[in-house]
mmCIF file of C-alpha atoms in Angstrom:
data_model
loop_
_atom_site.group_PDB
_atom_site.id
_atom_site.type_symbol
_atom_site.label_atom_id
_atom_site.label_comp_id
_atom_site.label_asym_id
_atom_site.label_seq_id
_atom_site.Cartn_x
_atom_site.Cartn_y
_atom_site.Cartn_z
ATOM 1 C CA MET A 1 0.000 0.000 0.000
ATOM 2 C CA GLU A 2 1.250 3.475 -0.845
ATOM 3 C CA ILE A 3 0.534 6.762 0.860
ATOM 4 C CA GLN A 4 1.528 10.178 -0.457
ATOM 5 C CA THR A 5 1.571 13.885 0.227
ATOM 6 C CA ILE A 6 2.119 16.854 -2.043
ATOM 7 C CA GLN A 7 3.286 20.228 -0.746
ATOM 8 C CA LYS A 8 2.940 23.008 -3.309
ATOM 9 C CA TYR A 9 4.348 26.508 -3.735
ATOM 10 C CA ILE A 10 7.163 26.239 -1.199
ATOM 11 C CA HIS A 11 9.313 29.376 -1.268
ATOM 12 C CA THR A 12 12.621 27.523 -1.594
ATOM 13 C CA SER A 13 14.382 26.790 -4.857
ATOM 14 C CA PRO A 14 14.259 23.175 -6.096
ATOM 15 C CA ARG A 15 18.047 22.981 -6.229
ATOM 16 C CA LYS A 16 18.381 23.714 -2.503
ATOM 17 C CA LEU A 17 15.648 21.205 -1.636
ATOM 18 C CA ARG A 18 17.246 18.480 -3.776
ATOM 19 C CA LEU A 19 20.535 18.850 -1.887
ATOM 20 C CA VAL A 20 18.768 17.983 1.362
ATOM 21 C CA THR A 21 16.577 15.312 -0.243
ATOM 22 C CA ASP A 22 19.599 13.358 -1.463
ATOM 23 C CA MET A 23 20.733 12.950 2.157
ATOM 24 C CA ILE A 24 17.545 11.152 3.237
ATOM 25 C CA ARG A 25 16.540 9.267 0.088
ATOM 26 C CA LYS A 26 17.997 5.883 1.086
ATOM 27 C CA ILE A 27 17.143 5.758 4.792
ATOM 28 C CA ALA A 28 13.933 4.932 6.631
ATOM 29 C CA PRO A 29 11.389 7.768 6.962
ATOM 30 C CA ALA A 30 11.490 7.703 10.773
ATOM 31 C CA GLN A 31 15.282 8.063 10.703
ATOM 32 C CA ALA A 32 15.038 10.729 8.007
ATOM 33 C CA LEU A 33 12.890 12.825 10.314
ATOM 34 C CA SER A 34 15.555 12.786 13.019
ATOM 35 C CA VAL A 35 18.276 13.573 10.447
ATOM 36 C CA LEU A 36 16.339 16.548 9.075
ATOM 37 C CA LYS A 37 16.015 18.068 12.551
ATOM 38 C CA VAL A 38 19.785 18.518 12.804
ATOM 39 C CA VAL A 39 20.555 19.543 9.210
ATOM 40 C CA PRO A 40 21.566 23.230 9.289
ATOM 41 C CA LYS A 41 19.699 24.274 6.125
ATOM 42 C CA ASP A 42 16.406 26.122 5.753
ATOM 43 C CA ALA A 43 15.266 23.658 3.087
ATOM 44 C CA ALA A 44 15.371 20.904 5.726
ATOM 45 C CA LYS A 45 12.514 22.582 7.618
ATOM 46 C CA ASP A 46 10.218 22.456 4.582
ATOM 47 C CA LEU A 47 11.138 18.846 3.880
ATOM 48 C CA GLU A 48 10.642 17.932 7.543
ATOM 49 C CA LYS A 49 7.102 19.355 7.512
ATOM 50 C CA ALA A 50 6.234 17.396 4.362
ATOM 51 C CA LEU A 51 7.673 14.209 5.877
ATOM 52 C CA GLN A 52 5.708 14.711 9.102
ATOM 53 C CA THR A 53 2.552 15.094 7.013
ATOM 54 C CA VAL A 54 3.075 11.878 5.058
ATOM 55 C CA LEU A 55 3.928 9.948 8.245
ATOM 56 C CA ALA A 56 0.718 11.244 9.849
ATOM 57 C CA ASN A 57 -1.226 10.158 6.745
ATOM 58 C CA ALA A 58 0.318 6.693 7.026
ATOM 59 C CA LYS A 59 -0.572 6.486 10.713
ATOM 60 C CA VAL A 60 -4.199 7.409 9.964
ATOM 61 C CA ALA A 61 -4.269 4.743 7.236
ATOM 62 C CA GLY A 62 -3.150 2.149 9.809
ATOM 63 C CA MET A 63 0.307 1.490 8.375
ATOM 64 C CA ASP A 64 3.194 0.443 10.618
ATOM 65 C CA GLU A 65 5.812 3.204 10.742
ATOM 66 C CA SER A 66 8.721 0.784 11.102
ATOM 67 C CA LYS A 67 7.861 -1.008 7.829
ATOM 68 C CA LEU A 68 7.655 2.111 5.676
ATOM 69 C CA ALA A 69 10.169 3.052 2.996
ATOM 70 C CA PHE A 70 10.431 5.865 0.480
ATOM 71 C CA ALA A 71 8.916 4.782 -2.814
ATOM 72 C CA LYS A 72 9.437 8.189 -4.406
ATOM 73 C CA ILE A 73 10.601 11.652 -3.436
ATOM 74 C CA GLU A 74 10.138 14.271 -6.128
ATOM 75 C CA ILE A 75 11.211 17.889 -5.962
ATOM 76 C CA ASN A 76 9.690 19.752 -8.893
ATOM 77 C CA GLU A 77 9.859 23.355 -9.949
ATOM 78 C CA SER A 78 6.727 25.379 -9.349
ATOM 79 C CA MET A 79 5.839 28.905 -10.403
ATOM 80 C CA LYS A 80 8.475 31.610 -10.513
ATOM 81 C CA MET A 81 7.837 35.005 -8.992
ATOM 82 C CA ARG A 82 9.282 37.709 -11.228
ATOM 83 C CA ARG A 83 10.907 40.530 -9.330
ATOM 84 C CA PHE A 84 12.891 43.572 -10.405
ATOM 85 C CA ARG A 85 15.933 45.281 -8.962
ATOM 86 C CA ALA A 86 17.212 48.738 -9.819
ATOM 87 C CA GLY A 87 20.105 48.701 -12.246
ATOM 88 C CA THR A 88 22.594 51.271 -13.426
ATOM 89 C CA ARG A 89 21.556 54.318 -15.463
ATOM 90 C CA GLY A 90 17.929 54.040 -14.393
ATOM 91 C CA ARG A 91 17.425 50.583 -15.808
ATOM 92 C CA VAL A 92 15.679 47.603 -14.275
ATOM 93 C CA ARG A 93 17.263 44.183 -13.744
ATOM 94 C CA PRO A 94 14.752 41.307 -13.585
ATOM 95 C CA TYR A 95 15.272 38.181 -11.476
ATOM 96 C CA LYS A 96 13.121 35.206 -10.534
ATOM 97 C CA LYS A 97 12.302 33.827 -7.118
ATOM 98 C CA ARG A 98 11.862 30.099 -7.626
ATOM 99 C CA MET A 99 9.316 27.958 -5.811
ATOM 100 C CA SER A 100 9.055 24.188 -5.441
ATOM 101 C CA ASN A 101 6.584 21.352 -5.156
ATOM 102 C CA ILE A 102 7.425 18.352 -2.957
ATOM 103 C CA LYS A 103 5.868 14.933 -3.551
ATOM 104 C CA ILE A 104 6.670 12.148 -1.085
ATOM 105 C CA VAL A 105 5.335 8.625 -1.585
ATOM 106 C CA LEU A 106 5.790 6.025 1.167
ATOM 107 C CA SER A 107 5.216 2.319 0.713
ATOM 108 C CA ASP A 108 5.241 -0.718 2.970
ATOM 109 C CA ASP A 109 6.218 -2.944 0.024
ATOM 110 C CA PHE A 110 9.846 -4.103 0.297
ATOM 111 C CA ASN A 111 10.083 -5.185 -3.362
ATOM 112 C CA LEU A 112 10.924 -1.681 -4.551
ATOM 113 C CA LYS A 113 13.801 -1.257 -6.971
ATOM 114 C CA SER A 114 16.844 0.719 -5.927
ATOM 115 C CA PRO A 115 16.782 4.460 -6.698
ATOM 116 C CA ALA A 116 19.612 4.227 -9.223
ATOM 117 C CA SER A 117 18.842 1.321 -11.498
ATOM 118 C CA PRO A 118 21.849 -0.071 -13.409
ATOM 119 C CA ARG A 119 20.013 -0.197 -16.748
ATOM 120 C CA GLY A 120 18.697 3.332 -16.515
ATOM 121 C CA GLU A 121 14.994 2.471 -16.425
ATOM 122 C CA LYS A 122 12.709 4.294 -14.062
ATOM 123 C CA ARG A 123 11.669 2.729 -10.797
ATOM 124 C CA GLY A 124 8.617 0.505 -11.178
ATOM 125 C CA GLU A 125 8.924 0.002 -14.935
ATOM 126 C CA GLN A 126 9.048 -3.513 -16.298
ATOM 127 C CA ILE A 127 11.612 -4.432 -18.956
ATOM 128 C CA SER A 128 10.142 -6.087 -22.042
ATOM 129 C CA ASN A 129 11.560 -9.350 -23.368
ATOM 130 C CA GLY A 130 12.915 -7.584 -26.451
ATOM 131 C CA SER A 131 14.793 -5.106 -24.280
ATOM 132 C CA GLN A 132 16.187 -7.909 -22.138
ATOM 133 C CA LYS A 133 17.459 -9.691 -25.270
ATOM 134 C CA ARG A 134 19.120 -6.516 -26.564
ATOM 135 C CA ILE A 135 20.763 -5.915 -23.185
ATOM 136 C CA SER A 136 22.106 -9.466 -22.995
ATOM 137 C CA GLN A 137 23.376 -9.274 -26.613
ATOM 138 C CA ALA A 138 25.148 -6.003 -25.879
ATOM 139 C CA LYS A 139 26.772 -7.541 -22.801
ATOM 140 C CA THR A 140 28.048 -10.539 -24.774
ATOM 141 C CA LYS A 141 29.417 -8.267 -27.524
ATOM 142 C CA THR A 142 31.342 -6.163 -25.020
ATOM 143 C CA GLU A 143 32.654 -9.304 -23.328
ATOM 144 C CA ASP A 144 33.839 -10.632 -26.733
ATOM 145 C CA VAL A 145 35.617 -7.366 -27.511
ATOM 146 C CA ARG A 146 37.282 -7.350 -24.092
ATOM 147 C CA SER A 147 38.480 -10.932 -24.482
ATOM 148 C CA GLU A 148 39.910 -10.133 -27.964
ATOM 149 C CA LYS A 149 41.803 -7.164 -26.524
ATOM 150 C CA LYS A 150 43.235 -9.340 -23.759
ATOM 151 C CA ILE A 151 44.440 -11.888 -26.326
ATOM 152 C CA GLU A 152 46.081 -9.129 -28.393
ATOM 153 C CA LYS A 153 47.873 -7.809 -25.292
ATOM 154 C CA LYS A 154 49.206 -11.263 -24.487
ATOM 155 C CA GLU A 155 50.522 -11.701 -28.060
ATOM 156 C CA GLY A 156 52.437 -8.445 -27.923
ATOM 157 C CA GLY A 157 49.814 -6.062 -29.162
ATOM 158 C CA ARG A 158 50.131 -6.928 -32.872
ATOM 159 C CA ALA A 159 48.289 -9.513 -34.889
ATOM 160 C CA GLU A 160 50.790 -11.572 -36.930
ATOM 161 C CA SER A 161 50.019 -12.520 -40.504
ATOM 162 C CA SER A 162 50.375 -16.126 -41.698
ATOM 163 C CA GLU A 163 52.173 -15.283 -45.019
#
């Protein structure tokens, strides 16, 4: 079972939130809450509030807090507030204040894939049989090339002709 929360229009840039999110992505949500309390960044406060919300939602749904794991943590860019600052010679210099959306999904299913999949597919996607065949063929081709290079190195680096 999955439980989620979405926090919108947070007045912190997505880049700053992602720095803090990467610290907690691979640990348990209960531990992540204690880690966020001691992180000396303002973005940690926003992330802590969102995490408290999703843990409360899980508790209301009757899920055991010790069995929960992060299924997905997304930090997306929201609207940008356009502001202007005075420039030289009476001109105006525009800048943007960036906002973020946080989406946290918790799951009690332990069969989740790792966040960084070795084949590059997204978490939760299934690989088709055709893709699996292409991947295995590519692996065998690279292994063949590597073994040929090893043989050439052993023979002195040059292939000798039989003439």
